[in-house]
PDB file of C-alpha atoms in Angstrom:
ATOM      1  CA  GLU A   1       0.000   0.000   0.000  1.00 68.00           C
ATOM      2  CA  ALA A   2       1.377   3.391  -1.015  1.00 79.00           C
ATOM      3  CA  GLU A   3       2.334   5.686   1.832  1.00 90.00           C
ATOM      4  CA  VAL A   4       3.567   9.212   2.407  1.00 95.00           C
ATOM      5  CA  ALA A   5       7.220   9.091   3.445  1.00 96.00           C
ATOM      6  CA  GLN A   6       8.848  11.592   5.768  1.00 97.00           C
ATOM      7  CA  SER A   7      12.353  11.979   7.124  1.00 96.00           C
ATOM      8  CA  PRO A   8      13.835  12.282   9.578  1.00 96.00           C
ATOM      9  CA  ARG A   9      11.364  10.832  12.079  1.00 95.00           C
ATOM     10  CA  TYR A  10      13.004  12.715  14.942  1.00 96.00           C
ATOM     11  CA  LYS A  11      15.169  15.823  15.024  1.00 97.00           C
ATOM     12  CA  ILE A  12      16.780  17.559  17.974  1.00 97.00           C
ATOM     13  CA  THR A  13      18.393  20.906  17.394  1.00 96.00           C
ATOM     14  CA  GLU A  14      19.473  23.972  19.280  1.00 96.00           C
ATOM     15  CA  LYS A  15      17.729  27.287  18.858  1.00 95.00           C
ATOM     16  CA  SER A  16      19.072  29.505  16.093  1.00 96.00           C
ATOM     17  CA  GLN A  17      20.112  26.452  14.057  1.00 97.00           C
ATOM     18  CA  ALA A  18      18.614  25.548  10.696  1.00 97.00           C
ATOM     19  CA  VAL A  19      16.545  22.379  10.209  1.00 97.00           C
ATOM     20  CA  ALA A  20      14.969  20.765   7.184  1.00 97.00           C
ATOM     21  CA  PHE A  21      12.301  18.120   6.760  1.00 97.00           C
ATOM     22  CA  TRP A  22      11.608  16.053   3.686  1.00 97.00           C
ATOM     23  CA  CYS A  23       8.375  14.573   2.389  1.00 98.00           C
ATOM     24  CA  ASP A  24       7.664  12.206  -0.493  1.00 97.00           C
ATOM     25  CA  PRO A  25       3.942  12.022  -1.268  1.00 96.00           C
ATOM     26  CA  ILE A  26       2.053   9.079  -2.672  1.00 94.00           C
ATOM     27  CA  SER A  27       2.948   8.637  -6.314  1.00 93.00           C
ATOM     28  CA  GLY A  28       0.623  10.583  -8.582  1.00 91.00           C
ATOM     29  CA  HIS A  29      -0.723  12.862  -5.854  1.00 92.00           C
ATOM     30  CA  ALA A  30      -0.692  16.419  -7.128  1.00 92.00           C
ATOM     31  CA  THR A  31      -1.527  18.121  -3.852  1.00 92.00           C
ATOM     32  CA  LEU A  32       0.856  18.209  -0.902  1.00 94.00           C
ATOM     33  CA  TYR A  33       0.300  19.718   2.549  1.00 95.00           C
ATOM     34  CA  TRP A  34       2.559  20.542   5.475  1.00 97.00           C
ATOM     35  CA  TYR A  35       0.939  20.696   8.925  1.00 96.00           C
ATOM     36  CA  ARG A  36       2.299  21.545  12.353  1.00 96.00           C
ATOM     37  CA  GLN A  37       0.928  19.700  15.370  1.00 93.00           C
ATOM     38  CA  ILE A  38       1.825  21.152  18.751  1.00 93.00           C
ATOM     39  CA  LEU A  39       1.621  18.665  21.608  1.00 88.00           C
ATOM     40  CA  GLY A  40      -1.954  18.309  22.816  1.00 84.00           C
ATOM     41  CA  GLN A  41      -3.442  20.113  19.832  1.00 87.00           C
ATOM     42  CA  GLY A  42      -4.744  19.226  16.411  1.00 90.00           C
ATOM     43  CA  PRO A  43      -2.702  19.733  13.243  1.00 93.00           C
ATOM     44  CA  GLU A  44      -2.702  23.198  11.663  1.00 94.00           C
ATOM     45  CA  LEU A  45      -1.994  23.787   8.003  1.00 94.00           C
ATOM     46  CA  LEU A  46       1.245  25.587   7.203  1.00 96.00           C
ATOM     47  CA  VAL A  47       1.386  25.360   3.419  1.00 95.00           C
ATOM     48  CA  GLN A  48      -0.392  23.662   0.538  1.00 94.00           C
ATOM     49  CA  PHE A  49       1.074  22.902  -2.882  1.00 94.00           C
ATOM     50  CA  GLN A  50      -0.694  22.034  -6.098  1.00 92.00           C
ATOM     51  CA  ASP A  51       2.048  20.435  -8.190  1.00 93.00           C
ATOM     52  CA  GLU A  52       4.978  22.850  -7.782  1.00 94.00           C
ATOM     53  CA  SER A  53       2.873  25.914  -6.981  1.00 94.00           C
ATOM     54  CA  VAL A  54       1.952  27.223  -3.556  1.00 94.00           C
ATOM     55  CA  VAL A  55      -1.829  27.360  -3.161  1.00 91.00           C
ATOM     56  CA  ASP A  56      -2.004  28.545   0.446  1.00 90.00           C
ATOM     57  CA  ASP A  57       0.808  29.643   2.746  1.00 93.00           C
ATOM     58  CA  SER A  58      -1.172  32.145   4.782  1.00 90.00           C
ATOM     59  CA  GLN A  59      -0.265  30.413   8.077  1.00 91.00           C
ATOM     60  CA  LEU A  60       3.414  29.907   7.278  1.00 95.00           C
ATOM     61  CA  PRO A  61       5.717  32.164   9.359  1.00 93.00           C
ATOM     62  CA  LYS A  62       7.633  33.394   6.362  1.00 92.00           C
ATOM     63  CA  ASP A  63      10.314  35.174   8.309  1.00 95.00           C
ATOM     64  CA  ARG A  64      11.788  31.827   9.327  1.00 97.00           C
ATOM     65  CA  PHE A  65       9.915  29.064   7.461  1.00 97.00           C
ATOM     66  CA  SER A  66      10.208  28.177   3.811  1.00 97.00           C
ATOM     67  CA  ALA A  67       8.833  25.349   1.731  1.00 97.00           C
ATOM     68  CA  GLU A  68       9.487  24.173  -1.769  1.00 96.00           C
ATOM     69  CA  ARG A  69       8.338  21.502  -4.171  1.00 96.00           C
ATOM     70  CA  LEU A  70      10.551  22.230  -7.130  1.00 87.00           C
ATOM     71  CA  LYS A  71       9.571  19.375  -9.428  1.00 90.00           C
ATOM     72  CA  GLY A  72       6.087  18.925  -8.132  1.00 87.00           C
ATOM     73  CA  VAL A  73       6.900  15.652  -6.414  1.00 93.00           C
ATOM     74  CA  ASP A  74       8.784  15.629  -3.112  1.00 96.00           C
ATOM     75  CA  SER A  75       8.972  18.642  -0.837  1.00 98.00           C
ATOM     76  CA  THR A  76      11.224  20.219   1.758  1.00 98.00           C
ATOM     77  CA  LEU A  77      10.192  22.372   4.712  1.00 98.00           C
ATOM     78  CA  LYS A  78      12.932  24.470   6.271  1.00 97.00           C
ATOM     79  CA  ILE A  79      13.158  26.486   9.477  1.00 97.00           C
ATOM     80  CA  GLN A  80      15.937  29.006   9.909  1.00 97.00           C
ATOM     81  CA  PRO A  81      16.593  29.950  12.627  1.00 96.00           C
ATOM     82  CA  ALA A  82      14.731  27.502  14.832  1.00 96.00           C
ATOM     83  CA  GLU A  83      13.085  28.833  17.993  1.00 96.00           C
ATOM     84  CA  LEU A  84      11.990  27.037  21.151  1.00 96.00           C
ATOM     85  CA  GLY A  85       8.351  27.462  20.174  1.00 95.00           C
ATOM     86  CA  ASP A  86       8.909  25.492  16.969  1.00 96.00           C
ATOM     87  CA  SER A  87       9.051  22.238  18.925  1.00 97.00           C
ATOM     88  CA  ALA A  88       6.210  20.188  17.448  1.00 96.00           C
ATOM     89  CA  MET A  89       5.323  17.342  15.117  1.00 95.00           C
ATOM     90  CA  TYR A  90       5.527  18.305  11.452  1.00 97.00           C
ATOM     91  CA  LEU A  91       3.147  16.288   9.311  1.00 96.00           C
ATOM     92  CA  CYS A  92       3.071  15.942   5.569  1.00 97.00           C
ATOM     93  CA  ALA A  93      -0.045  14.848   3.702  1.00 95.00           C
ATOM     94  CA  SER A  94      -0.971  14.354   0.079  1.00 93.00           C
ATOM     95  CA  SER A  95      -4.138  13.999  -1.939  1.00 90.00           C
ATOM     96  CA  LEU A  96      -4.875  13.141  -5.534  1.00 87.00           C
ATOM     97  CA  ILE A  97      -6.025  16.450  -7.003  1.00 76.00           C
ATOM     98  CA  GLY A  98      -6.989  18.620  -4.056  1.00 62.00           C
ATOM     99  CA  GLN A  99     -10.685  18.744  -4.690  1.00 64.00           C
ATOM    100  CA  ASP A 100     -13.404  18.648  -2.102  1.00 58.00           C
ATOM    101  CA  THR A 101     -13.917  14.913  -2.493  1.00 62.00           C
ATOM    102  CA  ASP A 102     -10.267  14.047  -1.951  1.00 76.00           C
ATOM    103  CA  THR A 103      -8.936  12.172   1.035  1.00 84.00           C
ATOM    104  CA  GLN A 104      -5.716  13.467   2.560  1.00 89.00           C
ATOM    105  CA  TYR A 105      -3.189  10.757   3.417  1.00 91.00           C
ATOM    106  CA  PHE A 106      -0.729  11.561   6.179  1.00 93.00           C
ATOM    107  CA  GLY A 107       2.860  10.535   6.711  1.00 94.00           C
ATOM    108  CA  PRO A 108       4.263   9.457  10.102  1.00 92.00           C
ATOM    109  CA  GLY A 109       5.577  12.947  10.842  1.00 94.00           C
ATOM    110  CA  THR A 110       8.861  14.455  12.008  1.00 96.00           C
ATOM    111  CA  ARG A 111       9.059  15.263  15.693  1.00 95.00           C
ATOM    112  CA  LEU A 112      11.189  18.363  16.216  1.00 97.00           C
ATOM    113  CA  THR A 113      12.661  19.302  19.578  1.00 97.00           C
ATOM    114  CA  VAL A 114      14.385  22.671  19.867  1.00 97.00           C
ATOM    115  CA  LEU A 115      16.659  23.069  22.893  1.00 96.00           C
TER     116      LEU A 115
ATOM    117  CA  GLY B   1     -13.962  31.325  11.012  1.00 79.00           C
ATOM    118  CA  ASP B   2     -14.294  27.590  10.785  1.00 85.00           C
ATOM    119  CA  SER B   3     -13.576  25.595  13.917  1.00 89.00           C
ATOM    120  CA  VAL B   4     -14.072  22.231  15.563  1.00 94.00           C
ATOM    121  CA  THR B   5     -14.738  21.676  19.253  1.00 94.00           C
ATOM    122  CA  GLN B   6     -13.965  18.237  20.490  1.00 93.00           C
ATOM    123  CA  MET B   7     -14.656  16.436  23.733  1.00 81.00           C
ATOM    124  CA  GLU B   8     -11.662  16.729  25.982  1.00 80.00           C
ATOM    125  CA  GLY B   9      -9.939  13.604  27.155  1.00 82.00           C
ATOM    126  CA  PRO B  10      -8.376  11.472  28.098  1.00 94.00           C
ATOM    127  CA  VAL B  11     -11.031   8.782  27.990  1.00 95.00           C
ATOM    128  CA  THR B  12     -10.419   5.431  29.630  1.00 97.00           C
ATOM    129  CA  LEU B  13     -12.802   2.549  29.005  1.00 97.00           C
ATOM    130  CA  SER B  14     -12.901  -1.141  29.705  1.00 97.00           C
ATOM    131  CA  GLU B  15     -12.900  -3.532  26.777  1.00 97.00           C
ATOM    132  CA  GLU B  16     -16.364  -4.002  25.227  1.00 96.00           C
ATOM    133  CA  ALA B  17     -17.653  -0.718  26.659  1.00 97.00           C
ATOM    134  CA  PHE B  18     -19.633   1.764  24.554  1.00 97.00           C
ATOM    135  CA  LEU B  19     -17.709   4.748  23.226  1.00 97.00           C
ATOM    136  CA  THR B  20     -18.912   8.259  22.440  1.00 97.00           C
ATOM    137  CA  ILE B  21     -16.579  11.126  21.580  1.00 97.00           C
ATOM    138  CA  ASN B  22     -18.418  14.393  21.048  1.00 97.00           C
ATOM    139  CA  CYS B  23     -17.596  16.789  18.230  1.00 97.00           C
ATOM    140  CA  THR B  24     -19.325  20.022  17.250  1.00 97.00           C
ATOM    141  CA  TYR B  25     -18.360  22.441  14.538  1.00 95.00           C
ATOM    142  CA  THR B  26     -18.723  26.020  13.383  1.00 93.00           C
ATOM    143  CA  ALA B  27     -18.634  26.682   9.664  1.00 89.00           C
ATOM    144  CA  THR B  28     -20.341  28.590   6.923  1.00 81.00           C
ATOM    145  CA  GLY B  29     -22.127  26.576   4.328  1.00 80.00           C
ATOM    146  CA  TYR B  30     -22.005  22.805   4.302  1.00 83.00           C
ATOM    147  CA  PRO B  31     -18.598  21.450   5.245  1.00 89.00           C
ATOM    148  CA  SER B  32     -17.463  17.864   4.916  1.00 90.00           C
ATOM    149  CA  LEU B  33     -16.746  16.201   8.261  1.00 94.00           C
ATOM    150  CA  PHE B  34     -14.098  13.650   9.188  1.00 95.00           C
ATOM    151  CA  TRP B  35     -12.756  11.537  11.972  1.00 97.00           C
ATOM    152  CA  TYR B  36      -9.039  10.755  11.872  1.00 96.00           C
ATOM    153  CA  VAL B  37      -7.229   8.344  14.191  1.00 96.00           C
ATOM    154  CA  GLN B  38      -3.596   8.446  15.248  1.00 93.00           C
ATOM    155  CA  TYR B  39      -2.151   5.243  16.680  1.00 91.00           C
ATOM    156  CA  PRO B  40       1.014   5.482  18.783  1.00 85.00           C
ATOM    157  CA  GLY B  41       4.031   6.276  16.636  1.00 79.00           C
ATOM    158  CA  GLU B  42       2.022   6.555  13.421  1.00 82.00           C
ATOM    159  CA  GLY B  43       0.566   9.275  11.245  1.00 84.00           C
ATOM    160  CA  LEU B  44      -3.068  10.249  11.050  1.00 91.00           C
ATOM    161  CA  GLN B  45      -5.368   7.837   9.259  1.00 91.00           C
ATOM    162  CA  LEU B  46      -8.805   8.626   7.941  1.00 92.00           C
ATOM    163  CA  LEU B  47     -11.333   6.660   9.977  1.00 96.00           C
ATOM    164  CA  LEU B  48     -14.590   7.828   8.393  1.00 96.00           C
ATOM    165  CA  LYS B  49     -16.196  10.795   6.717  1.00 94.00           C
ATOM    166  CA  ALA B  50     -19.542  12.342   5.792  1.00 94.00           C
ATOM    167  CA  THR B  51     -20.039  14.952   3.114  1.00 89.00           C
ATOM    168  CA  LYS B  52     -23.631  16.092   3.612  1.00 89.00           C
ATOM    169  CA  ALA B  53     -26.303  16.405   6.261  1.00 92.00           C
ATOM    170  CA  ASP B  54     -27.741  13.127   7.621  1.00 94.00           C
ATOM    171  CA  ASP B  55     -24.934  11.101   6.048  1.00 94.00           C
ATOM    172  CA  LYS B  56     -23.532   8.384   8.281  1.00 96.00           C
ATOM    173  CA  GLY B  57     -19.871   7.485   7.992  1.00 96.00           C
ATOM    174  CA  SER B  58     -18.775   4.099   9.261  1.00 97.00           C
ATOM    175  CA  ASN B  59     -15.609   2.017   9.413  1.00 96.00           C
ATOM    176  CA  LYS B  60     -14.160  -0.691  11.687  1.00 95.00           C
ATOM    177  CA  GLY B  61     -17.284  -0.616  13.870  1.00 97.00           C
ATOM    178  CA  PHE B  62     -17.112   3.161  14.362  1.00 98.00           C
ATOM    179  CA  GLU B  63     -19.980   5.400  13.241  1.00 98.00           C
ATOM    180  CA  ALA B  64     -20.713   9.112  13.088  1.00 98.00           C
ATOM    181  CA  THR B  65     -23.749  10.934  11.701  1.00 97.00           C
ATOM    182  CA  TYR B  66     -23.596  14.431  10.203  1.00 96.00           C
ATOM    183  CA  ARG B  67     -26.220  16.424  12.139  1.00 96.00           C
ATOM    184  CA  LYS B  68     -26.679  19.853  10.647  1.00 93.00           C
ATOM    185  CA  GLU B  69     -29.382  20.908  13.105  1.00 93.00           C
ATOM    186  CA  THR B  70     -27.030  20.418  16.047  1.00 95.00           C
ATOM    187  CA  THR B  71     -23.793  21.030  14.082  1.00 95.00           C
ATOM    188  CA  SER B  72     -22.414  17.801  15.458  1.00 96.00           C
ATOM    189  CA  PHE B  73     -20.538  14.718  14.275  1.00 97.00           C
ATOM    190  CA  HIS B  74     -20.195  12.506  17.353  1.00 97.00           C
ATOM    191  CA  LEU B  75     -18.100   9.344  17.077  1.00 98.00           C
ATOM    192  CA  GLU B  76     -19.548   6.112  18.484  1.00 98.00           C
ATOM    193  CA  LYS B  77     -18.582   2.477  18.785  1.00 98.00           C
ATOM    194  CA  GLY B  78     -20.659  -0.177  20.449  1.00 96.00           C
ATOM    195  CA  SER B  79     -17.857  -2.330  21.832  1.00 96.00           C
ATOM    196  CA  VAL B  80     -14.303  -1.026  22.028  1.00 97.00           C
ATOM    197  CA  GLN B  81     -11.188  -3.177  21.930  1.00 97.00           C
ATOM    198  CA  VAL B  82      -7.727  -2.671  23.350  1.00 96.00           C
ATOM    199  CA  SER B  83      -6.499  -2.110  19.798  1.00 95.00           C
ATOM    200  CA  ASP B  84      -8.736   0.981  19.537  1.00 97.00           C
ATOM    201  CA  SER B  85      -6.468   2.829  21.952  1.00 96.00           C
ATOM    202  CA  ALA B  86      -5.353   5.914  20.035  1.00 96.00           C
ATOM    203  CA  VAL B  87      -5.942   9.643  19.652  1.00 95.00           C
ATOM    204  CA  TYR B  88      -9.063  10.570  17.690  1.00 97.00           C
ATOM    205  CA  PHE B  89      -9.374  13.862  15.804  1.00 96.00           C
ATOM    206  CA  CYS B  90     -12.551  15.402  14.460  1.00 97.00           C
ATOM    207  CA  ALA B  91     -12.020  17.638  11.422  1.00 95.00           C
ATOM    208  CA  LEU B  92     -13.955  19.651   8.876  1.00 92.00           C
ATOM    209  CA  ARG B  93     -13.222  20.792   5.380  1.00 88.00           C
ATOM    210  CA  ASP B  94     -14.904  23.921   4.216  1.00 78.00           C
ATOM    211  CA  GLN B  95     -16.185  24.579   0.749  1.00 72.00           C
ATOM    212  CA  THR B  96     -13.915  27.426  -0.210  1.00 69.00           C
ATOM    213  CA  GLY B  97     -12.141  25.165  -2.659  1.00 59.00           C
ATOM    214  CA  ALA B  98      -8.811  25.027  -0.890  1.00 64.00           C
ATOM    215  CA  ASN B  99      -9.480  21.574   0.557  1.00 69.00           C
ATOM    216  CA  ASN B 100      -8.071  22.709   3.896  1.00 79.00           C
ATOM    217  CA  LEU B 101      -8.780  20.629   6.972  1.00 88.00           C
ATOM    218  CA  PHE B 102      -9.535  22.209  10.360  1.00 90.00           C
ATOM    219  CA  PHE B 103      -8.875  19.825  13.237  1.00 94.00           C
ATOM    220  CA  GLY B 104     -10.102  19.583  16.793  1.00 94.00           C
ATOM    221  CA  THR B 105      -7.619  19.164  19.625  1.00 93.00           C
ATOM    222  CA  GLY B 106      -7.902  15.380  19.719  1.00 94.00           C
ATOM    223  CA  THR B 107      -9.216  12.919  22.304  1.00 95.00           C
ATOM    224  CA  ARG B 108      -6.953  10.230  23.674  1.00 95.00           C
ATOM    225  CA  LEU B 109      -8.730   6.916  24.202  1.00 96.00           C
ATOM    226  CA  THR B 110      -7.255   4.151  26.331  1.00 97.00           C
ATOM    227  CA  VAL B 111      -9.014   0.806  26.441  1.00 97.00           C
ATOM    228  CA  ILE B 112      -8.049  -1.494  29.268  1.00 97.00           C
ATOM    229  CA  PRO B 113      -8.543  -5.280  29.222  1.00 94.00           C
TER     230      PRO B 113
END
């Protein structure tokens, strides 16, 4: 069964350092999402891609976060510099074409700890 | 704006007990509603969904009915198992076309033998 892949699964870093997370969506899925899940809360959307284009990044803190999906397949989310408040689970999801009837499939997530 | 309010946990039940996790929503129009489940160490998995009023979603013995009059989508299961122990998230997707999901805070369920 096809799955969304994410790496690394765990990342510990010190504040002010740069970190990057990688996501490989299910093959053929045009839409890719990055969510942040703070402990004890539900996931919140950071950025949505349709192929290589950003559809929604209204909740992405653009002063320190960036995301790209250069070839419309896999994607990288970067934080520079990391802050203590960035400690969270970062989830990637993908869906076929991003329409209302689509199901979003989630990866296992990357748990980030900023010291 | 759109939001989901979910029953706070944690919830602890004995095996074979009846489960209800409450979920209510605020949204304009007619959102689609979802329950996702997150097992320990794994990503979120879609458990069930309903896309219009009075629809009932069901999967693995879980059910939820889209009630527009009460803006609710409560999750139920008649007889829980130890393997149902997980965190359950209620979510909605609005109809603005962006396919964005809005999640509740999650309810942790622990089923004891």
